[in-house]
């Protein structure tokens, strides 16, 4: 559906997008995930024909976005980071304007306006001035405008930024629904968001694609080892002797030893973390040493995301982590 090849964008001598290549297949929901400044908006602006590239190709349904922009753009609906809403119009007037700009008219235009109003559930505000709408409704109008013209691909740049938790849930539900009939690409700097909505995740950092997979595969492939923290009623010497005889422990480190209690961090590459914790439990019991505490910390995608983006992040840019809502 969309092919991006060696896409590069320089602002002066700053490389915002660095040799990106990937393929978007029809009928899935994709997530562009990356910290602020990663190059998500730049990439989306190029893919939608709003910005030129320094190098590389983008093909939408076979049409080159630079060589046949009109044909390529017909296949995409775009909600930019700052949606170009006309505040003095009503949603209905605005959608009519956008539809006409996309070449629709007459009965077909009216039919499509009604259809996207229903799809985005803005029926009850369609006659109000856009400036008077809540941020959540404005965002719906922005999505409605992307849907006019019935494009196959919908590209949404940070569609939930600035919304309150309830609005976020509603917009996420709307995106999931759109995913049943469209190919959807959305960007976000919030991992849990792409994890819940998207079937495939592209992690972008410093303009580079550093991972592209299904969420569950990313977890499997990139996961940090599982960790088990135990506190045993034993000296660190005794604990270490016991641990030496337990299989599947890749490493351990004594964290503290006081008043006859020792706390140890244990790492295991075993997927079945409960198997390892069971073995710990029975081995300590056999040696007549009480396990006072045991905490399991399973690796998760949040850690992977932070690790990946931190690794490729240098000191000049910092991960702006906005408070995570919902
Ligand atoms: P994201 O959407 O992932 O937050 P952007 O694509 O907006 O990232 O920006 C990527 C990088 O390019 C950032 O470092 C940003 O400061 C820089 N950048 C974006 N637009 C411009 C511009 N018009 N001129 C110069 N630098 C820009
Ligand atoms: Mg952006």
PDB file of N, CA, C and O in Angstrom, residues 116-173:
ATOM      1  N   UNK A 116     -19.249  10.770   6.971  1.00  0.00           N
ATOM      2  CA  UNK A 116     -18.142  10.991   7.909  1.00  0.00           C
ATOM      3  C   UNK A 116     -18.640  11.639   9.207  1.00  0.00           C
ATOM      4  O   UNK A 116     -18.056  11.405  10.268  1.00  0.00           O
ATOM      5  N   UNK A 117     -19.734  12.395   9.126  1.00  0.00           N
ATOM      6  CA  UNK A 117     -20.328  12.969  10.346  1.00  0.00           C
ATOM      7  C   UNK A 117     -20.809  11.834  11.251  1.00  0.00           C
ATOM      8  O   UNK A 117     -20.586  11.840  12.459  1.00  0.00           O
ATOM      9  N   UNK A 118     -21.418  10.820  10.614  1.00  0.00           N
ATOM     10  CA  UNK A 118     -21.871   9.664  11.395  1.00  0.00           C
ATOM     11  C   UNK A 118     -20.687   8.873  11.939  1.00  0.00           C
ATOM     12  O   UNK A 118     -20.655   8.501  13.103  1.00  0.00           O
ATOM     13  N   UNK A 119     -19.705   8.628  11.062  1.00  0.00           N
ATOM     14  CA  UNK A 119     -18.538   7.830  11.463  1.00  0.00           C
ATOM     15  C   UNK A 119     -17.816   8.428  12.665  1.00  0.00           C
ATOM     16  O   UNK A 119     -17.352   7.719  13.546  1.00  0.00           O
ATOM     17  N   UNK A 120     -17.694   9.759  12.674  1.00  0.00           N
ATOM     18  CA  UNK A 120     -16.928  10.400  13.736  1.00  0.00           C
ATOM     19  C   UNK A 120     -17.829  10.923  14.862  1.00  0.00           C
ATOM     20  O   UNK A 120     -17.349  11.553  15.793  1.00  0.00           O
ATOM     21  N   UNK A 121     -19.112  10.622  14.756  1.00  0.00           N
ATOM     22  CA  UNK A 121     -20.090  10.979  15.791  1.00  0.00           C
ATOM     23  C   UNK A 121     -20.069  12.472  16.137  1.00  0.00           C
ATOM     24  O   UNK A 121     -19.890  12.857  17.294  1.00  0.00           O
ATOM     25  N   UNK A 122     -20.228  13.305  15.114  1.00  0.00           N
ATOM     26  CA  UNK A 122     -20.297  14.750  15.372  1.00  0.00           C
ATOM     27  C   UNK A 122     -21.649  15.333  14.943  1.00  0.00           C
ATOM     28  O   UNK A 122     -21.801  16.541  14.810  1.00  0.00           O
ATOM     29  N   UNK A 123     -22.617  14.425  14.742  1.00  0.00           N
ATOM     30  CA  UNK A 123     -23.958  14.836  14.311  1.00  0.00           C
ATOM     31  C   UNK A 123     -24.508  15.995  15.162  1.00  0.00           C
ATOM     32  O   UNK A 123     -24.987  16.996  14.634  1.00  0.00           O
ATOM     33  N   UNK A 124     -24.378  15.854  16.492  1.00  0.00           N
ATOM     34  CA  UNK A 124     -25.010  16.841  17.381  1.00  0.00           C
ATOM     35  C   UNK A 124     -24.299  18.199  17.436  1.00  0.00           C
ATOM     36  O   UNK A 124     -24.816  19.133  18.010  1.00  0.00           O
ATOM     37  N   UNK A 125     -23.092  18.288  16.849  1.00  0.00           N
ATOM     38  CA  UNK A 125     -22.409  19.602  16.870  1.00  0.00           C
ATOM     39  C   UNK A 125     -22.160  20.139  15.463  1.00  0.00           C
ATOM     40  O   UNK A 125     -21.493  21.157  15.288  1.00  0.00           O
ATOM     41  N   UNK A 126     -22.736  19.467  14.453  1.00  0.00           N
ATOM     42  CA  UNK A 126     -22.367  19.801  13.072  1.00  0.00           C
ATOM     43  C   UNK A 126     -22.757  21.225  12.658  1.00  0.00           C
ATOM     44  O   UNK A 126     -22.196  21.774  11.725  1.00  0.00           O
ATOM     45  N   UNK A 127     -23.698  21.818  13.401  1.00  0.00           N
ATOM     46  CA  UNK A 127     -24.131  23.171  13.051  1.00  0.00           C
ATOM     47  C   UNK A 127     -23.526  24.254  13.938  1.00  0.00           C
ATOM     48  O   UNK A 127     -23.836  25.419  13.785  1.00  0.00           O
ATOM     49  N   UNK A 128     -22.666  23.826  14.891  1.00  0.00           N
ATOM     50  CA  UNK A 128     -22.067  24.823  15.788  1.00  0.00           C
ATOM     51  C   UNK A 128     -20.760  25.336  15.206  1.00  0.00           C
ATOM     52  O   UNK A 128     -20.109  24.655  14.421  1.00  0.00           O
ATOM     53  N   UNK A 129     -20.372  26.522  15.663  1.00  0.00           N
ATOM     54  CA  UNK A 129     -19.109  27.082  15.208  1.00  0.00           C
ATOM     55  C   UNK A 129     -17.951  26.241  15.757  1.00  0.00           C
ATOM     56  O   UNK A 129     -17.937  25.864  16.932  1.00  0.00           O
ATOM     57  N   UNK A 130     -16.974  25.903  14.904  1.00  0.00           N
ATOM     58  CA  UNK A 130     -15.872  25.037  15.326  1.00  0.00           C
ATOM     59  C   UNK A 130     -15.133  25.619  16.537  1.00  0.00           C
ATOM     60  O   UNK A 130     -14.728  24.890  17.440  1.00  0.00           O
ATOM     61  N   UNK A 131     -15.002  26.949  16.569  1.00  0.00           N
ATOM     62  CA  UNK A 131     -14.264  27.571  17.673  1.00  0.00           C
ATOM     63  C   UNK A 131     -14.903  27.289  19.030  1.00  0.00           C
ATOM     64  O   UNK A 131     -14.242  27.341  20.059  1.00  0.00           O
ATOM     65  N   UNK A 132     -16.211  26.961  19.025  1.00  0.00           N
ATOM     66  CA  UNK A 132     -16.910  26.730  20.294  1.00  0.00           C
ATOM     67  C   UNK A 132     -16.855  25.265  20.729  1.00  0.00           C
ATOM     68  O   UNK A 132     -17.348  24.918  21.797  1.00  0.00           O
ATOM     69  N   UNK A 133     -16.235  24.402  19.919  1.00  0.00           N
ATOM     70  CA  UNK A 133     -16.230  22.976  20.251  1.00  0.00           C
ATOM     71  C   UNK A 133     -15.092  22.641  21.222  1.00  0.00           C
ATOM     72  O   UNK A 133     -14.063  23.309  21.260  1.00  0.00           O
ATOM     73  N   UNK A 134     -15.291  21.553  21.987  1.00  0.00           N
ATOM     74  CA  UNK A 134     -14.232  21.073  22.880  1.00  0.00           C
ATOM     75  C   UNK A 134     -13.099  20.508  22.029  1.00  0.00           C
ATOM     76  O   UNK A 134     -13.283  20.191  20.850  1.00  0.00           O
ATOM     77  N   UNK A 135     -11.925  20.356  22.653  1.00  0.00           N
ATOM     78  CA  UNK A 135     -10.759  19.832  21.936  1.00  0.00           C
ATOM     79  C   UNK A 135     -11.058  18.447  21.341  1.00  0.00           C
ATOM     80  O   UNK A 135     -10.657  18.123  20.227  1.00  0.00           O
ATOM     81  N   UNK A 136     -11.820  17.645  22.104  1.00  0.00           N
ATOM     82  CA  UNK A 136     -12.158  16.299  21.635  1.00  0.00           C
ATOM     83  C   UNK A 136     -12.993  16.342  20.364  1.00  0.00           C
ATOM     84  O   UNK A 136     -12.763  15.602  19.418  1.00  0.00           O
ATOM     85  N   UNK A 137     -13.983  17.256  20.347  1.00  0.00           N
ATOM     86  CA  UNK A 137     -14.822  17.382  19.153  1.00  0.00           C
ATOM     87  C   UNK A 137     -14.040  17.986  17.984  1.00  0.00           C
ATOM     88  O   UNK A 137     -14.219  17.578  16.831  1.00  0.00           O
ATOM     89  N   UNK A 138     -13.162  18.953  18.306  1.00  0.00           N
ATOM     90  CA  UNK A 138     -12.343  19.526  17.228  1.00  0.00           C
ATOM     91  C   UNK A 138     -11.521  18.423  16.570  1.00  0.00           C
ATOM     92  O   UNK A 138     -11.384  18.367  15.344  1.00  0.00           O
ATOM     93  N   UNK A 139     -11.001  17.526  17.408  1.00  0.00           N
ATOM     94  CA  UNK A 139     -10.186  16.437  16.878  1.00  0.00           C
ATOM     95  C   UNK A 139     -11.042  15.507  16.005  1.00  0.00           C
ATOM     96  O   UNK A 139     -10.588  15.015  14.985  1.00  0.00           O
ATOM     97  N   UNK A 140     -12.285  15.289  16.414  1.00  0.00           N
ATOM     98  CA  UNK A 140     -13.185  14.474  15.592  1.00  0.00           C
ATOM     99  C   UNK A 140     -13.435  15.127  14.230  1.00  0.00           C
ATOM    100  O   UNK A 140     -13.499  14.445  13.209  1.00  0.00           O
ATOM    101  N   UNK A 141     -13.611  16.457  14.257  1.00  0.00           N
ATOM    102  CA  UNK A 141     -13.822  17.180  12.990  1.00  0.00           C
ATOM    103  C   UNK A 141     -12.564  17.026  12.126  1.00  0.00           C
ATOM    104  O   UNK A 141     -12.643  16.797  10.913  1.00  0.00           O
ATOM    105  N   UNK A 142     -11.386  17.095  12.770  1.00  0.00           N
ATOM    106  CA  UNK A 142     -10.126  16.894  12.042  1.00  0.00           C
ATOM    107  C   UNK A 142     -10.061  15.514  11.404  1.00  0.00           C
ATOM    108  O   UNK A 142      -9.615  15.354  10.260  1.00  0.00           O
ATOM    109  N   UNK A 143     -10.526  14.510  12.135  1.00  0.00           N
ATOM    110  CA  UNK A 143     -10.528  13.140  11.589  1.00  0.00           C
ATOM    111  C   UNK A 143     -11.568  13.032  10.477  1.00  0.00           C
ATOM    112  O   UNK A 143     -11.314  12.416   9.432  1.00  0.00           O
ATOM    113  N   UNK A 144     -12.728  13.665  10.670  1.00  0.00           N
ATOM    114  CA  UNK A 144     -13.782  13.645   9.639  1.00  0.00           C
ATOM    115  C   UNK A 144     -13.238  14.220   8.333  1.00  0.00           C
ATOM    116  O   UNK A 144     -13.485  13.689   7.252  1.00  0.00           O
ATOM    117  N   UNK A 145     -12.489  15.305   8.434  1.00  0.00           N
ATOM    118  CA  UNK A 145     -11.924  15.969   7.249  1.00  0.00           C
ATOM    119  C   UNK A 145     -10.937  15.040   6.547  1.00  0.00           C
ATOM    120  O   UNK A 145     -10.858  15.014   5.324  1.00  0.00           O
ATOM    121  N   UNK A 146     -10.240  14.220   7.319  1.00  0.00           N
ATOM    122  CA  UNK A 146      -9.303  13.263   6.701  1.00  0.00           C
ATOM    123  C   UNK A 146     -10.063  12.157   5.967  1.00  0.00           C
ATOM    124  O   UNK A 146      -9.574  11.596   4.988  1.00  0.00           O
ATOM    125  N   UNK A 147     -11.267  11.850   6.455  1.00  0.00           N
ATOM    126  CA  UNK A 147     -12.035  10.733   5.885  1.00  0.00           C
ATOM    127  C   UNK A 147     -12.776  11.098   4.601  1.00  0.00           C
ATOM    128  O   UNK A 147     -13.159  10.228   3.820  1.00  0.00           O
ATOM    129  N   UNK A 148     -13.006  12.420   4.412  1.00  0.00           N
ATOM    130  CA  UNK A 148     -13.729  12.865   3.202  1.00  0.00           C
ATOM    131  C   UNK A 148     -12.930  12.464   1.949  1.00  0.00           C
ATOM    132  O   UNK A 148     -11.701  12.568   1.919  1.00  0.00           O
ATOM    133  N   UNK A 149     -13.637  11.997   0.961  1.00  0.00           N
ATOM    134  CA  UNK A 149     -12.980  11.554  -0.264  1.00  0.00           C
ATOM    135  C   UNK A 149     -12.721  10.051  -0.229  1.00  0.00           C
ATOM    136  O   UNK A 149     -12.224   9.467  -1.171  1.00  0.00           O
ATOM    137  N   UNK A 150     -13.074   9.443   0.904  1.00  0.00           N
ATOM    138  CA  UNK A 150     -12.952   7.998   1.083  1.00  0.00           C
ATOM    139  C   UNK A 150     -11.567   7.446   0.747  1.00  0.00           C
ATOM    140  O   UNK A 150     -11.437   6.502  -0.034  1.00  0.00           O
ATOM    141  N   UNK A 151     -10.508   8.015   1.335  1.00  0.00           N
ATOM    142  CA  UNK A 151      -9.159   7.511   1.061  1.00  0.00           C
ATOM    143  C   UNK A 151      -8.936   6.145   1.715  1.00  0.00           C
ATOM    144  O   UNK A 151      -9.596   5.830   2.704  1.00  0.00           O
ATOM    145  N   UNK A 152      -8.026   5.352   1.132  1.00  0.00           N
ATOM    146  CA  UNK A 152      -7.769   4.020   1.696  1.00  0.00           C
ATOM    147  C   UNK A 152      -6.932   4.110   2.965  1.00  0.00           C
ATOM    148  O   UNK A 152      -7.047   3.300   3.861  1.00  0.00           O
ATOM    149  N   UNK A 153      -6.056   5.136   3.011  1.00  0.00           N
ATOM    150  CA  UNK A 153      -5.130   5.252   4.134  1.00  0.00           C
ATOM    151  C   UNK A 153      -5.436   6.516   4.925  1.00  0.00           C
ATOM    152  O   UNK A 153      -5.628   7.584   4.354  1.00  0.00           O
ATOM    153  N   UNK A 154      -5.479   6.366   6.248  1.00  0.00           N
ATOM    154  CA  UNK A 154      -5.686   7.524   7.120  1.00  0.00           C
ATOM    155  C   UNK A 154      -4.415   7.705   7.952  1.00  0.00           C
ATOM    156  O   UNK A 154      -3.962   6.767   8.613  1.00  0.00           O
ATOM    157  N   UNK A 155      -3.840   8.894   7.875  1.00  0.00           N
ATOM    158  CA  UNK A 155      -2.616   9.168   8.623  1.00  0.00           C
ATOM    159  C   UNK A 155      -2.919  10.225   9.684  1.00  0.00           C
ATOM    160  O   UNK A 155      -3.420  11.307   9.363  1.00  0.00           O
ATOM    161  N   UNK A 156      -2.681   9.883  10.932  1.00  0.00           N
ATOM    162  CA  UNK A 156      -3.042  10.757  12.049  1.00  0.00           C
ATOM    163  C   UNK A 156      -1.798  11.070  12.875  1.00  0.00           C
ATOM    164  O   UNK A 156      -1.173  10.166  13.424  1.00  0.00           O
ATOM    165  N   UNK A 157      -1.452  12.359  12.967  1.00  0.00           N
ATOM    166  CA  UNK A 157      -0.248  12.733  13.710  1.00  0.00           C
ATOM    167  C   UNK A 157      -0.622  13.104  15.141  1.00  0.00           C
ATOM    168  O   UNK A 157      -1.278  14.109  15.367  1.00  0.00           O
ATOM    169  N   UNK A 158      -0.205  12.275  16.076  1.00  0.00           N
ATOM    170  CA  UNK A 158      -0.471  12.476  17.512  1.00  0.00           C
ATOM    171  C   UNK A 158      -1.929  12.860  17.767  1.00  0.00           C
ATOM    172  O   UNK A 158      -2.221  13.908  18.352  1.00  0.00           O
ATOM    173  N   UNK A 159      -2.865  11.984  17.379  1.00  0.00           N
ATOM    174  CA  UNK A 159      -4.281  12.353  17.443  1.00  0.00           C
ATOM    175  C   UNK A 159      -4.833  12.556  18.847  1.00  0.00           C
ATOM    176  O   UNK A 159      -5.905  13.131  18.995  1.00  0.00           O
ATOM    177  N   UNK A 160      -4.145  12.102  19.873  1.00  0.00           N
ATOM    178  CA  UNK A 160      -4.731  12.246  21.216  1.00  0.00           C
ATOM    179  C   UNK A 160      -4.017  13.284  22.082  1.00  0.00           C
ATOM    180  O   UNK A 160      -4.379  13.469  23.239  1.00  0.00           O
ATOM    181  N   UNK A 161      -3.034  13.963  21.505  1.00  0.00           N
ATOM    182  CA  UNK A 161      -2.307  14.957  22.300  1.00  0.00           C
ATOM    183  C   UNK A 161      -3.232  16.087  22.741  1.00  0.00           C
ATOM    184  O   UNK A 161      -4.039  16.586  21.961  1.00  0.00           O
ATOM    185  N   UNK A 162      -3.157  16.446  24.005  1.00  0.00           N
ATOM    186  CA  UNK A 162      -3.922  17.576  24.519  1.00  0.00           C
ATOM    187  C   UNK A 162      -5.358  17.244  24.890  1.00  0.00           C
ATOM    188  O   UNK A 162      -6.115  18.129  25.252  1.00  0.00           O
ATOM    189  N   UNK A 163      -5.751  15.983  24.764  1.00  0.00           N
ATOM    190  CA  UNK A 163      -7.121  15.612  25.118  1.00  0.00           C
ATOM    191  C   UNK A 163      -7.164  15.131  26.568  1.00  0.00           C
ATOM    192  O   UNK A 163      -6.161  14.676  27.110  1.00  0.00           O
ATOM    193  N   UNK A 164      -8.357  15.227  27.169  1.00  0.00           N
ATOM    194  CA  UNK A 164      -8.474  14.698  28.529  1.00  0.00           C
ATOM    195  C   UNK A 164      -8.684  13.179  28.448  1.00  0.00           C
ATOM    196  O   UNK A 164      -8.967  12.636  27.385  1.00  0.00           O
ATOM    197  N   UNK A 165      -8.519  12.485  29.593  1.00  0.00           N
ATOM    198  CA  UNK A 165      -8.532  11.008  29.564  1.00  0.00           C
ATOM    199  C   UNK A 165      -9.758  10.400  28.888  1.00  0.00           C
ATOM    200  O   UNK A 165      -9.628   9.428  28.145  1.00  0.00           O
ATOM    201  N   UNK A 166     -10.933  10.988  29.126  1.00  0.00           N
ATOM    202  CA  UNK A 166     -12.144  10.434  28.532  1.00  0.00           C
ATOM    203  C   UNK A 166     -12.130  10.622  27.011  1.00  0.00           C
ATOM    204  O   UNK A 166     -12.462   9.718  26.245  1.00  0.00           O
ATOM    205  N   UNK A 167     -11.718  11.831  26.578  1.00  0.00           N
ATOM    206  CA  UNK A 167     -11.628  12.104  25.140  1.00  0.00           C
ATOM    207  C   UNK A 167     -10.609  11.180  24.484  1.00  0.00           C
ATOM    208  O   UNK A 167     -10.810  10.705  23.364  1.00  0.00           O
ATOM    209  N   UNK A 168      -9.525  10.899  25.210  1.00  0.00           N
ATOM    210  CA  UNK A 168      -8.496  10.007  24.668  1.00  0.00           C
ATOM    211  C   UNK A 168      -9.095   8.631  24.383  1.00  0.00           C
ATOM    212  O   UNK A 168      -8.913   8.060  23.307  1.00  0.00           O
ATOM    213  N   UNK A 169      -9.854   8.121  25.350  1.00  0.00           N
ATOM    214  CA  UNK A 169     -10.470   6.802  25.176  1.00  0.00           C
ATOM    215  C   UNK A 169     -11.398   6.817  23.965  1.00  0.00           C
ATOM    216  O   UNK A 169     -11.395   5.893  23.144  1.00  0.00           O
ATOM    217  N   UNK A 170     -12.189   7.893  23.834  1.00  0.00           N
ATOM    218  CA  UNK A 170     -13.145   7.980  22.717  1.00  0.00           C
ATOM    219  C   UNK A 170     -12.428   8.032  21.365  1.00  0.00           C
ATOM    220  O   UNK A 170     -12.832   7.366  20.417  1.00  0.00           O
ATOM    221  N   UNK A 171     -11.363   8.831  21.307  1.00  0.00           N
ATOM    222  CA  UNK A 171     -10.631   8.943  20.038  1.00  0.00           C
ATOM    223  C   UNK A 171      -9.936   7.610  19.715  1.00  0.00           C
ATOM    224  O   UNK A 171      -9.926   7.165  18.566  1.00  0.00           O
ATOM    225  N   UNK A 172      -9.393   6.945  20.736  1.00  0.00           N
ATOM    226  CA  UNK A 172      -8.767   5.639  20.493  1.00  0.00           C
ATOM    227  C   UNK A 172      -9.786   4.640  19.953  1.00  0.00           C
ATOM    228  O   UNK A 172      -9.485   3.873  19.049  1.00  0.00           O
ATOM    229  N   UNK A 173     -10.998   4.658  20.525  1.00  0.00           N
ATOM    230  CA  UNK A 173     -12.047   3.748  20.040  1.00  0.00           C
ATOM    231  C   UNK A 173     -12.394   4.048  18.592  1.00  0.00           C
ATOM    232  O   UNK A 173     -12.578   3.141  17.782  1.00  0.00           O
TER     233      UNK A 173
END
